[in-house]
C-alpha cells in the first residue's frame, strides 16, 4: 500500500517510475476516507476527484512534492477550502487566500488532501476541545492523538496523509507527534512565515512539520523555510557553514530542572535509553541548568492567554465569525455571539488574558511573566555556549486517555518539557525513542540553539538512524 511509505520513499519511487502521483493521491485518499470515522483526524477531507483541480507537477527535482498528499491544520488559511480553527465561531469560513506556507506547498506540487482537526483555536493539549469532536490516536483509539495539532499527527500516523503542517505555540506539534509515534518539528520562531496563520498567541505561534521520518521533516521544512516580506517576524538567517552535525563529539545538554519534573517511569527509561545510545556512539553528555524552567509554564499561560484575549477580540458577530440569531441590542449581540461561538477552553483563556491585562493587574502578572521570558532566553543562550543541543522528554506520559477527568491546571502543568523552548523561540524536534508497557509510543525531544534549525534536524536524523526506526511499519 502506498500510504505506508514515507514522503522520501515515495519521491524515490516516483523518480524510478514505480508509481504515479495520481496513484499515490488515490491510494492515500481512499485510506483517509476509510479511517476518518475511526480517527476523526479531518474537519474537511477532500475527495480524490478534487485532483482534477490541482496541478500535479512533473517530478524532475528531488525536492518536489509532486503527487504527495499533505494535510494542513485547520488554523492555516487555504484558498477555497474551509478553515474553521475547530470552532463554531468560524465553522463556515472559506478563506479567499492561501497562507504563505500553503503557497509554497502548492508551488512544489503538493496535493492538499484536507484540513485537520485540532483543539479549538489551538488551545489545548489533547485535541478534545474543538467543535468537531476529539481526535483519536491511530495506535489506540481509546487514547487522544494529543494536541493541539492532533489531527495532523493522527493523519500521518494513520496513513491518511503523507506529510502534514501543524502549529506549535507551547508544544502543539511535538506533543501529538510523540503520542502518535511520528516525527514532529517546531522551527525557530520566525523561520517560517506566519502569514495566513490564524493567530492564537502571536509572539509564540509557529508553523511546524510532521512526517514519519526526520528526512521527511527536512524535505517539508526546506520548502516552507523561505523569506516572506509579508511577515515582519520572518527571517532568512541560517548558519549553513556550521550545520554538519556529527554524533562524535556532539555536546548534548541534560537540563537539571527537567530531571526534577515528574514523568512516568516508562517515559524516563525510554528517553534515558535514547540519550545513552547517543553517548555510546560518541556524543558527550553534559549536565546544564536553566533555573527559570520552573516558572516557564506559569509565565507561558499568562502571556499566551493575554495575546489570545487580544487576538480573539475581533470575533464579535459584526465583522468576523458566528453571529447569534436572537439578541436584544448591540451589546447583547456581542455577548450572545461570543458565548455561542467559543467553547469552554477558549472562554477560560480569554477571561484569564483579559484579567492579566486589566488595570491594576498587568504589572503584577503580565509584566512579571515577560521578565521571566527574558530571563529564560538569557539562560538558554548561556547553555548553548556549553552544548550543541538539549535532550529531554516531550510529554510526561505516553498517552492521554479520552474522557479522563483531568483538571485544567494539571493539563497545563504537563507542558513543562515543551513550553520553555517555545518561550525562548528555539527550534525543537520530537523523534520516536521507545514505547511504554502498553505499546504506546514515546518521543525524545531535541532542542537546538536559536536559528540552528538545520543542525538540529541533522542531529535528529543521526539519532533516528542509530535506532534503525521502521517509521511506524511492522
Tab-separated table of C-alpha atoms in Angstrom:
chain	number	residue	atom	x	y	z
A	1	UNK	CA	0.000	0.000	0.000
A	2	UNK	CA	1.412	3.397	-0.993
A	3	UNK	CA	0.056	5.124	2.132
A	4	UNK	CA	2.516	3.110	4.248
A	5	UNK	CA	5.596	4.821	2.772
A	6	UNK	CA	7.389	7.979	3.851
A	7	UNK	CA	7.444	11.024	1.569
A	8	UNK	CA	11.140	10.469	0.854
A	9	UNK	CA	10.483	6.880	-0.190
A	10	UNK	CA	7.521	7.859	-2.385
A	11	UNK	CA	9.535	10.532	-4.168
A	12	UNK	CA	12.200	7.914	-4.925
A	13	UNK	CA	9.509	5.607	-6.291
A	14	UNK	CA	8.149	8.425	-8.460
A	15	UNK	CA	11.599	9.068	-9.923
A	16	UNK	CA	12.023	5.378	-10.665
A	17	UNK	CA	8.532	5.421	-12.262
A	18	UNK	CA	7.321	2.686	-9.906
A	19	UNK	CA	4.120	4.662	-9.329
A	20	UNK	CA	2.489	7.933	-10.377
A	21	UNK	CA	1.421	10.982	-8.381
A	22	UNK	CA	-2.246	10.277	-9.029
A	23	UNK	CA	-1.845	6.694	-7.830
A	24	UNK	CA	-0.378	7.964	-4.568
A	25	UNK	CA	-3.170	10.524	-4.137
A	26	UNK	CA	-5.889	7.983	-4.878
A	27	UNK	CA	-4.422	5.407	-2.513
A	28	UNK	CA	-3.985	7.868	0.378
A	29	UNK	CA	-7.417	9.447	-0.259
A	30	UNK	CA	-9.138	6.057	-0.098
A	31	UNK	CA	-7.262	5.280	3.118
A	32	UNK	CA	-8.188	8.694	4.595
A	33	UNK	CA	-11.894	8.200	3.862
A	34	UNK	CA	-11.808	4.666	5.291
A	35	UNK	CA	-10.230	5.656	8.614
A	36	UNK	CA	-11.925	9.045	9.114
A	37	UNK	CA	-14.823	7.547	11.152
A	38	UNK	CA	-12.248	5.878	13.431
A	39	UNK	CA	-9.747	8.684	13.974
A	40	UNK	CA	-11.733	11.892	13.254
A	41	UNK	CA	-8.456	13.403	12.070
A	42	UNK	CA	-10.032	15.741	9.489
A	43	UNK	CA	-12.599	18.519	9.648
A	44	UNK	CA	-12.649	18.936	5.870
A	45	UNK	CA	-11.474	15.992	3.772
A	46	UNK	CA	-11.236	16.397	0.019
A	47	UNK	CA	-12.145	13.571	-2.346
A	48	UNK	CA	-9.724	12.034	-4.832
A	49	UNK	CA	-11.841	13.605	-7.585
A	50	UNK	CA	-10.524	17.000	-6.489
A	51	UNK	CA	-7.159	16.154	-8.054
A	52	UNK	CA	-8.548	17.454	-11.336
A	53	UNK	CA	-8.452	20.971	-9.912
A	54	UNK	CA	-4.850	20.657	-8.685
A	55	UNK	CA	-1.740	20.876	-10.802
A	56	UNK	CA	0.319	17.700	-10.457
A	57	UNK	CA	3.804	18.814	-11.392
A	58	UNK	CA	6.443	16.665	-13.082
A	59	UNK	CA	8.829	15.003	-10.662
A	60	UNK	CA	12.028	16.266	-12.199
A	61	UNK	CA	13.589	17.592	-8.986
A	62	UNK	CA	14.427	15.598	-5.861
A	63	UNK	CA	12.888	18.193	-3.531
A	64	UNK	CA	9.496	18.448	-5.200
A	65	UNK	CA	6.297	17.281	-3.519
A	66	UNK	CA	4.549	16.449	-6.773
A	67	UNK	CA	1.748	13.987	-6.107
A	68	UNK	CA	2.406	13.910	-2.342
A	69	UNK	CA	-0.765	14.355	-0.213
A	70	UNK	CA	-0.174	16.913	2.535
A	71	UNK	CA	-2.648	17.622	5.351
A	72	UNK	CA	-2.945	21.164	6.693
A	73	UNK	CA	-4.035	22.067	10.216
A	74	UNK	CA	-7.352	23.876	10.200
A	75	UNK	CA	-6.000	27.179	11.545
A	76	UNK	CA	-3.845	27.716	8.431
A	77	UNK	CA	-5.637	29.510	5.594
A	78	UNK	CA	-6.325	27.596	2.378
A	79	UNK	CA	-7.936	29.377	-0.555
A	80	UNK	CA	-11.310	27.873	-1.375
A	81	UNK	CA	-11.083	25.223	1.375
A	82	UNK	CA	-12.992	25.756	4.621
A	83	UNK	CA	-10.807	26.855	7.558
A	84	UNK	CA	-12.566	26.675	10.931
A	85	UNK	CA	-9.970	26.606	13.743
A	86	UNK	CA	-12.215	23.764	15.035
A	87	UNK	CA	-14.591	26.439	16.321
A	88	UNK	CA	-18.275	27.160	15.835
A	89	UNK	CA	-17.146	30.781	15.530
A	90	UNK	CA	-15.575	30.056	12.107
A	91	UNK	CA	-17.480	26.920	11.116
A	92	UNK	CA	-18.451	28.326	7.682
A	93	UNK	CA	-15.353	30.407	6.897
A	94	UNK	CA	-13.721	29.841	3.488
A	95	UNK	CA	-10.545	31.942	3.071
A	96	UNK	CA	-10.014	33.929	-0.158
A	97	UNK	CA	-6.237	33.370	0.017
A	98	UNK	CA	-3.573	30.801	0.891
A	99	UNK	CA	-1.182	31.087	3.811
A	100	UNK	CA	2.392	31.582	2.609
A	101	UNK	CA	3.339	28.056	3.726
A	102	UNK	CA	0.425	26.651	1.713
A	103	UNK	CA	1.502	28.693	-1.337
A	104	UNK	CA	4.913	27.066	-1.011
A	105	UNK	CA	3.349	23.589	-0.834
A	106	UNK	CA	1.248	24.205	-3.927
A	107	UNK	CA	4.229	25.583	-5.839
A	108	UNK	CA	6.122	22.372	-5.009
A	109	UNK	CA	3.297	20.292	-6.477
A	110	UNK	CA	1.791	19.030	-3.218
A	111	UNK	CA	-1.835	17.913	-3.090
A	112	UNK	CA	-3.703	19.468	-0.143
A	113	UNK	CA	-5.731	16.464	0.955
A	114	UNK	CA	-7.700	18.194	3.710
A	115	UNK	CA	-7.836	20.335	6.835
A	116	UNK	CA	-7.079	18.535	10.070
A	117	UNK	CA	-8.949	18.525	13.354
A	118	UNK	CA	-7.464	20.280	16.365
A	119	UNK	CA	-8.144	21.916	19.712
A	120	UNK	CA	-10.312	24.998	19.254
A	121	UNK	CA	-8.122	27.924	18.168
A	122	UNK	CA	-5.158	25.645	19.065
A	123	UNK	CA	-5.933	25.934	22.797
A	124	UNK	CA	-5.447	22.524	24.388
A	125	UNK	CA	-3.149	19.521	24.587
A	126	UNK	CA	-5.429	16.597	23.679
A	127	UNK	CA	-7.334	17.743	20.561
A	128	UNK	CA	-10.565	17.350	22.513
A	129	UNK	CA	-11.719	20.967	22.944
A	130	UNK	CA	-12.829	21.513	19.336
A	131	UNK	CA	-16.349	21.930	17.953
A	132	UNK	CA	-15.968	18.863	15.699
A	133	UNK	CA	-15.145	16.276	18.381
A	134	UNK	CA	-11.969	14.677	19.715
A	135	UNK	CA	-9.193	13.197	17.580
A	136	UNK	CA	-8.366	9.554	18.337
A	137	UNK	CA	-4.891	8.078	18.337
A	138	UNK	CA	-4.484	5.604	15.422
A	139	UNK	CA	-2.318	3.375	17.624
A	140	UNK	CA	-5.061	3.010	20.235
A	141	UNK	CA	-8.386	4.757	19.684
A	142	UNK	CA	-9.119	4.808	23.420
A	143	UNK	CA	-6.437	7.478	23.617
A	144	UNK	CA	-6.135	11.037	22.338
A	145	UNK	CA	-3.804	11.896	19.474
A	146	UNK	CA	-2.528	14.779	21.589
A	147	UNK	CA	-2.911	18.446	20.822
A	148	UNK	CA	-3.395	20.872	19.547
A	149	UNK	CA	-2.179	19.501	16.184
A	150	UNK	CA	-3.663	16.090	16.922
A	151	UNK	CA	-5.481	15.797	13.602
A	152	UNK	CA	-2.262	16.322	11.642
A	153	UNK	CA	-0.408	13.762	13.762
A	154	UNK	CA	-3.223	11.199	13.512
A	155	UNK	CA	-3.495	11.680	9.735
A	156	UNK	CA	0.215	10.956	9.223
A	157	UNK	CA	0.371	8.111	11.772
A	158	UNK	CA	-2.784	6.521	10.362
A	159	UNK	CA	-1.774	6.716	6.697
A	160	UNK	CA	-4.411	9.380	5.927
A	161	UNK	CA	-1.682	11.815	4.787
A	162	UNK	CA	1.993	11.524	3.905
A	163	UNK	CA	3.078	14.856	5.385
A	164	UNK	CA	1.291	17.483	7.448
A	165	UNK	CA	1.559	21.061	8.620
A	166	UNK	CA	0.776	21.732	12.258
A	167	UNK	CA	1.237	24.714	14.522
A	168	UNK	CA	3.207	24.878	17.745
A	169	UNK	CA	2.617	27.538	20.400
A	170	UNK	CA	3.690	25.677	23.537
A	171	UNK	CA	4.336	22.161	22.208
A	172	UNK	CA	1.413	21.515	19.869
A	173	UNK	CA	3.466	19.837	17.119
A	174	UNK	CA	5.885	17.943	19.342
A	175	UNK	CA	3.365	16.531	21.821
A	176	UNK	CA	0.991	14.871	19.321
A	177	UNK	CA	3.969	13.679	17.273
A	178	UNK	CA	5.322	11.952	20.377
A	179	UNK	CA	1.960	10.437	21.347
A	180	UNK	CA	1.294	9.155	17.788
A	181	UNK	CA	4.798	7.797	17.183
A	182	UNK	CA	5.829	10.087	14.319
A	183	UNK	CA	8.412	12.857	13.883
A	184	UNK	CA	7.441	16.478	14.522
A	185	UNK	CA	9.475	19.663	14.120
A	186	UNK	CA	8.890	23.132	15.572
A	187	UNK	CA	11.258	25.595	13.817
A	188	UNK	CA	12.853	28.674	15.362
A	189	UNK	CA	10.365	31.477	15.841
A	190	UNK	CA	10.261	33.411	12.554
A	191	UNK	CA	11.860	30.668	10.442
A	192	UNK	CA	8.536	30.002	8.686
A	193	UNK	CA	6.215	32.827	7.689
A	194	UNK	CA	3.086	33.157	9.829
A	195	UNK	CA	1.202	34.935	7.020
A	196	UNK	CA	-2.180	33.217	6.790
A	197	UNK	CA	-1.918	31.530	10.199
A	198	UNK	CA	-4.976	32.429	12.291
A	199	UNK	CA	-3.449	33.746	15.493
A	200	UNK	CA	-3.663	32.315	18.979
A	201	UNK	CA	-0.603	33.935	20.603
A	202	UNK	CA	1.315	35.932	18.002
A	203	UNK	CA	4.690	36.027	19.769
A	204	UNK	CA	4.673	32.240	20.232
A	205	UNK	CA	2.805	30.705	17.250
A	206	UNK	CA	4.871	28.746	14.729
A	207	UNK	CA	4.018	26.592	11.723
A	208	UNK	CA	5.718	23.214	12.034
A	209	UNK	CA	6.255	19.998	10.098
A	210	UNK	CA	5.052	16.438	10.718
A	211	UNK	CA	6.073	13.226	8.957
A	212	UNK	CA	7.058	9.622	9.511
A	213	UNK	CA	10.788	10.312	9.348
A	214	UNK	CA	13.216	13.144	10.041
A	215	UNK	CA	14.182	13.169	6.352
A	216	UNK	CA	10.511	13.952	5.645
A	217	UNK	CA	10.673	16.845	8.103
A	218	UNK	CA	13.757	18.211	6.353
A	219	UNK	CA	12.046	17.887	2.978
A	220	UNK	CA	8.971	19.808	4.112
A	221	UNK	CA	10.911	22.405	6.109
A	222	UNK	CA	13.190	23.276	3.194
A	223	UNK	CA	10.113	24.061	1.097
A	224	UNK	CA	8.387	26.365	3.611
A	225	UNK	CA	11.548	27.954	5.077
A	226	UNK	CA	11.692	30.790	2.519
A	227	UNK	CA	11.816	34.541	3.161
A	228	UNK	CA	8.399	36.214	3.092
A	229	UNK	CA	8.172	40.012	3.158
A	230	UNK	CA	4.524	39.811	4.279
A	231	UNK	CA	5.580	38.661	7.767
A	232	UNK	CA	7.779	41.132	9.641
A	233	UNK	CA	8.868	38.422	12.113
A	234	UNK	CA	10.122	36.163	9.309
A	235	UNK	CA	13.905	35.922	8.869
A	236	UNK	CA	16.310	34.341	6.429
A	237	UNK	CA	19.238	33.915	8.815
A	238	UNK	CA	20.892	30.494	8.574
A	239	UNK	CA	24.210	29.103	9.754
A	240	UNK	CA	24.784	26.751	6.824
A	241	UNK	CA	28.531	26.697	7.327
A	242	UNK	CA	28.081	25.160	10.792
A	243	UNK	CA	25.325	22.663	10.145
A	244	UNK	CA	27.281	19.441	9.527
A	245	UNK	CA	26.384	17.552	12.676
A	246	UNK	CA	28.458	14.565	13.748
A	247	UNK	CA	27.485	12.332	16.645
A	248	UNK	CA	31.128	12.044	17.720
A	249	UNK	CA	31.846	14.962	19.997
A	250	UNK	CA	28.267	16.295	19.802
A	251	UNK	CA	27.639	18.046	23.117
A	252	UNK	CA	24.218	17.126	24.488
A	253	UNK	CA	22.863	19.057	27.452
A	254	UNK	CA	20.633	17.480	30.086
A	255	UNK	CA	18.699	20.185	31.938
A	256	UNK	CA	18.699	19.546	35.698
A	257	UNK	CA	15.328	21.216	36.120
A	258	UNK	CA	13.744	18.847	33.577
A	259	UNK	CA	15.096	15.876	35.524
A	260	UNK	CA	13.326	17.191	38.605
A	261	UNK	CA	9.986	17.351	36.766
A	262	UNK	CA	7.546	14.470	37.175
A	263	UNK	CA	7.389	11.964	34.278
A	264	UNK	CA	6.209	8.362	34.098
A	265	UNK	CA	8.913	5.753	34.642
A	266	UNK	CA	8.384	4.347	31.128
A	267	UNK	CA	8.980	7.796	29.626
A	268	UNK	CA	12.090	8.412	31.713
A	269	UNK	CA	13.526	4.992	30.829
A	270	UNK	CA	12.938	5.416	27.068
A	271	UNK	CA	14.419	8.919	26.992
A	272	UNK	CA	17.428	7.869	29.080
A	273	UNK	CA	17.998	4.914	26.737
A	274	UNK	CA	17.938	7.266	23.727
A	275	UNK	CA	20.469	9.577	25.341
A	276	UNK	CA	22.669	6.597	26.293
A	277	UNK	CA	22.563	5.362	22.693
A	278	UNK	CA	23.943	8.696	21.503
A	279	UNK	CA	26.582	8.688	24.232
A	280	UNK	CA	27.755	5.202	23.237
A	281	UNK	CA	28.053	6.451	19.655
A	282	UNK	CA	30.395	9.268	20.663
A	283	UNK	CA	28.234	12.104	21.963
A	284	UNK	CA	29.324	14.000	25.071
A	285	UNK	CA	26.646	14.326	27.758
A	286	UNK	CA	26.713	17.468	29.918
A	287	UNK	CA	24.548	18.479	32.854
A	288	UNK	CA	23.275	22.061	32.470
A	289	UNK	CA	20.948	24.333	34.394
A	290	UNK	CA	18.087	26.575	33.238
A	291	UNK	CA	16.697	27.829	36.576
A	292	UNK	CA	13.725	29.697	35.091
A	293	UNK	CA	12.265	26.440	33.714
A	294	UNK	CA	10.319	26.122	36.976
A	295	UNK	CA	8.452	29.353	36.160
A	296	UNK	CA	8.081	28.832	32.413
A	297	UNK	CA	4.627	27.199	32.348
A	298	UNK	CA	3.080	29.841	34.616
A	299	UNK	CA	4.583	32.673	32.573
A	300	UNK	CA	3.546	30.986	29.322
A	301	UNK	CA	-0.120	30.745	30.241
A	302	UNK	CA	-0.194	34.377	31.323
A	303	UNK	CA	1.451	35.618	28.109
A	304	UNK	CA	-0.368	33.302	25.704
A	305	UNK	CA	-3.762	33.975	27.305
A	306	UNK	CA	-3.167	37.726	27.176
A	307	UNK	CA	-2.341	37.535	23.477
A	308	UNK	CA	-5.294	35.215	22.840
A	309	UNK	CA	-7.697	37.646	24.501
A	310	UNK	CA	-6.386	40.406	22.251
A	311	UNK	CA	-6.395	38.354	19.045
A	312	UNK	CA	-9.855	36.879	19.572
A	313	UNK	CA	-11.464	40.244	20.351
A	314	UNK	CA	-12.120	40.642	16.611
A	315	UNK	CA	-14.735	37.868	16.675
A	316	UNK	CA	-17.668	39.995	17.756
A	317	UNK	CA	-20.510	38.908	15.477
A	318	UNK	CA	-20.197	42.091	13.403
A	319	UNK	CA	-17.033	41.796	11.351
A	320	UNK	CA	-15.958	38.185	11.786
A	321	UNK	CA	-17.372	34.853	12.777
A	322	UNK	CA	-20.610	33.494	14.186
A	323	UNK	CA	-23.500	35.887	14.861
A	324	UNK	CA	-26.312	34.987	17.260
A	325	UNK	CA	-29.741	34.746	15.654
A	326	UNK	CA	-31.630	36.348	18.532
A	327	UNK	CA	-30.489	39.373	20.546
A	328	UNK	CA	-31.991	42.481	22.184
A	329	UNK	CA	-29.456	45.141	21.256
A	330	UNK	CA	-25.873	45.577	20.029
A	331	UNK	CA	-24.279	44.702	23.376
A	332	UNK	CA	-26.467	41.608	23.701
A	333	UNK	CA	-25.444	40.560	20.187
A	334	UNK	CA	-21.746	40.758	21.159
A	335	UNK	CA	-22.308	38.701	24.298
A	336	UNK	CA	-24.519	36.046	22.716
A	337	UNK	CA	-22.375	35.691	19.580
A	338	UNK	CA	-19.176	35.166	21.555
A	339	UNK	CA	-20.874	32.936	24.147
A	340	UNK	CA	-22.303	30.699	21.428
A	341	UNK	CA	-19.261	30.810	19.142
A	342	UNK	CA	-16.476	29.976	21.595
A	343	UNK	CA	-16.006	26.741	23.557
A	344	UNK	CA	-15.216	26.453	27.262
A	345	UNK	CA	-11.397	26.281	26.967
A	346	UNK	CA	-11.248	29.340	24.722
A	347	UNK	CA	-13.540	31.284	27.076
A	348	UNK	CA	-11.344	30.296	30.024
A	349	UNK	CA	-8.220	31.664	28.342
A	350	UNK	CA	-9.932	34.853	27.134
A	351	UNK	CA	-11.051	35.544	30.707
A	352	UNK	CA	-7.576	34.835	32.100
A	353	UNK	CA	-5.942	37.004	29.436
A	354	UNK	CA	-8.349	39.882	29.980
A	355	UNK	CA	-7.702	39.714	33.734
A	356	UNK	CA	-3.884	39.783	33.493
A	357	UNK	CA	-4.014	42.749	31.112
A	358	UNK	CA	-6.518	44.732	33.160
A	359	UNK	CA	-5.641	47.907	35.039
A	360	UNK	CA	-4.063	47.147	38.375
A	361	UNK	CA	-3.033	43.606	37.445
A	362	UNK	CA	-0.856	43.969	34.331
A	363	UNK	CA	2.126	44.996	36.455
A	364	UNK	CA	1.723	42.050	38.826
A	365	UNK	CA	1.141	39.379	36.193
A	366	UNK	CA	1.825	40.213	32.549
A	367	UNK	CA	4.957	42.315	33.036
A	368	UNK	CA	6.423	39.836	35.505
A	369	UNK	CA	5.735	36.985	33.082
A	370	UNK	CA	7.562	38.900	30.348
A	371	UNK	CA	10.519	39.363	32.711
A	372	UNK	CA	10.609	35.586	33.257
A	373	UNK	CA	10.600	35.113	29.486
A	374	UNK	CA	13.578	37.426	29.011
A	375	UNK	CA	15.469	35.643	31.780
A	376	UNK	CA	14.666	32.250	30.244
A	377	UNK	CA	16.035	33.382	26.867
A	378	UNK	CA	19.252	34.583	28.516
A	379	UNK	CA	19.690	31.290	30.385
A	380	UNK	CA	19.217	29.230	27.213
A	381	UNK	CA	21.735	31.448	25.378
A	382	UNK	CA	24.233	30.665	28.124
A	383	UNK	CA	23.540	26.926	27.954
A	384	UNK	CA	24.121	26.812	24.201
A	385	UNK	CA	27.621	28.139	24.733
A	386	UNK	CA	28.330	24.848	26.521
A	387	UNK	CA	26.383	22.390	24.372
A	388	UNK	CA	25.090	21.905	20.820
A	389	UNK	CA	21.639	20.501	21.593
A	390	UNK	CA	19.486	19.692	24.616
A	391	UNK	CA	17.785	16.312	25.088
A	392	UNK	CA	14.582	15.940	27.120
A	393	UNK	CA	11.230	14.166	27.212
A	394	UNK	CA	8.353	15.603	25.166
A	395	UNK	CA	5.446	14.753	27.439
A	396	UNK	CA	5.261	13.331	30.985
A	397	UNK	CA	3.293	10.258	29.892
A	398	UNK	CA	2.860	8.105	26.776
A	399	UNK	CA	-0.895	8.526	26.437
A	400	UNK	CA	-3.898	10.708	27.295
A	401	UNK	CA	-6.984	8.557	27.708
A	402	UNK	CA	-10.034	10.149	26.107
A	403	UNK	CA	-12.796	11.094	28.523
A	404	UNK	CA	-10.478	11.014	31.519
A	405	UNK	CA	-11.309	13.756	34.010
A	406	UNK	CA	-8.263	15.966	34.448
A	407	UNK	CA	-8.140	19.485	35.861
A	408	UNK	CA	-7.019	22.324	33.594
A	409	UNK	CA	-4.171	23.104	35.992
A	410	UNK	CA	-2.832	19.533	35.728
A	411	UNK	CA	-3.061	19.594	31.929
A	412	UNK	CA	-1.254	22.932	31.767
A	413	UNK	CA	1.500	21.609	34.059
A	414	UNK	CA	2.110	18.708	31.636
A	415	UNK	CA	3.590	21.223	29.166
A	416	UNK	CA	6.706	21.561	31.323
A	417	UNK	CA	9.055	19.937	28.792
A	418	UNK	CA	7.931	21.833	25.671
A	419	UNK	CA	6.938	25.307	26.889
A	420	UNK	CA	10.437	26.552	27.917
A	421	UNK	CA	11.891	26.259	24.383
A	422	UNK	CA	8.696	27.801	22.969
A	423	UNK	CA	9.065	30.816	25.238
A	424	UNK	CA	12.664	31.248	24.036
A	425	UNK	CA	11.784	30.798	20.340
A	426	UNK	CA	14.112	27.796	19.968
A	427	UNK	CA	13.804	25.013	17.371
A	428	UNK	CA	12.807	21.618	18.772
A	429	UNK	CA	12.022	18.214	17.315
A	430	UNK	CA	10.290	15.079	18.612
A	431	UNK	CA	11.652	11.718	17.441
A	432	UNK	CA	10.295	8.291	18.498
A	433	UNK	CA	12.567	6.663	21.087
A	434	UNK	CA	10.576	3.776	22.552
A	435	UNK	CA	7.234	2.542	23.880
A	436	UNK	CA	5.594	2.132	27.246
A	437	UNK	CA	4.332	-1.116	28.765
A	438	UNK	CA	1.039	-0.790	26.814
A	439	UNK	CA	2.819	-0.323	23.483
A	440	UNK	CA	2.137	3.412	23.227
A	441	UNK	CA	4.993	5.426	21.656
A	442	UNK	CA	7.312	7.791	23.491
A	443	UNK	CA	9.194	10.670	21.895
A	444	UNK	CA	12.626	12.108	22.600
A	445	UNK	CA	12.789	15.881	22.327
A	446	UNK	CA	15.926	17.525	20.943
A	447	UNK	CA	16.207	21.315	21.301
A	448	UNK	CA	18.608	23.438	19.279
A	449	UNK	CA	20.097	26.899	19.546
A	450	UNK	CA	18.160	29.786	18.028
A	451	UNK	CA	18.345	29.705	14.202
A	452	UNK	CA	20.341	26.449	14.207
A	453	UNK	CA	17.390	24.541	12.758
A	454	UNK	CA	19.430	22.655	10.157
A	455	UNK	CA	21.978	21.463	12.707
A	456	UNK	CA	19.172	20.235	14.952
A	457	UNK	CA	17.495	18.274	12.149
A	458	UNK	CA	20.833	16.683	11.224
A	459	UNK	CA	21.309	15.560	14.837
A	460	UNK	CA	17.749	14.190	14.940
A	461	UNK	CA	18.331	12.257	11.724
A	462	UNK	CA	21.501	10.753	13.163
A	463	UNK	CA	19.598	9.633	16.273
A	464	UNK	CA	16.876	8.137	14.086
A	465	UNK	CA	19.456	6.163	12.087
A	466	UNK	CA	21.095	4.884	15.289
A	467	UNK	CA	17.734	3.485	16.406
A	468	UNK	CA	17.028	1.949	12.982
A	469	UNK	CA	13.463	3.300	13.078
A	470	UNK	CA	10.867	1.476	10.958
A	471	UNK	CA	8.727	4.648	10.623
A	472	UNK	CA	5.648	3.005	12.052
A	473	UNK	CA	5.677	-0.091	9.827
A	474	UNK	CA	5.615	-3.541	11.378
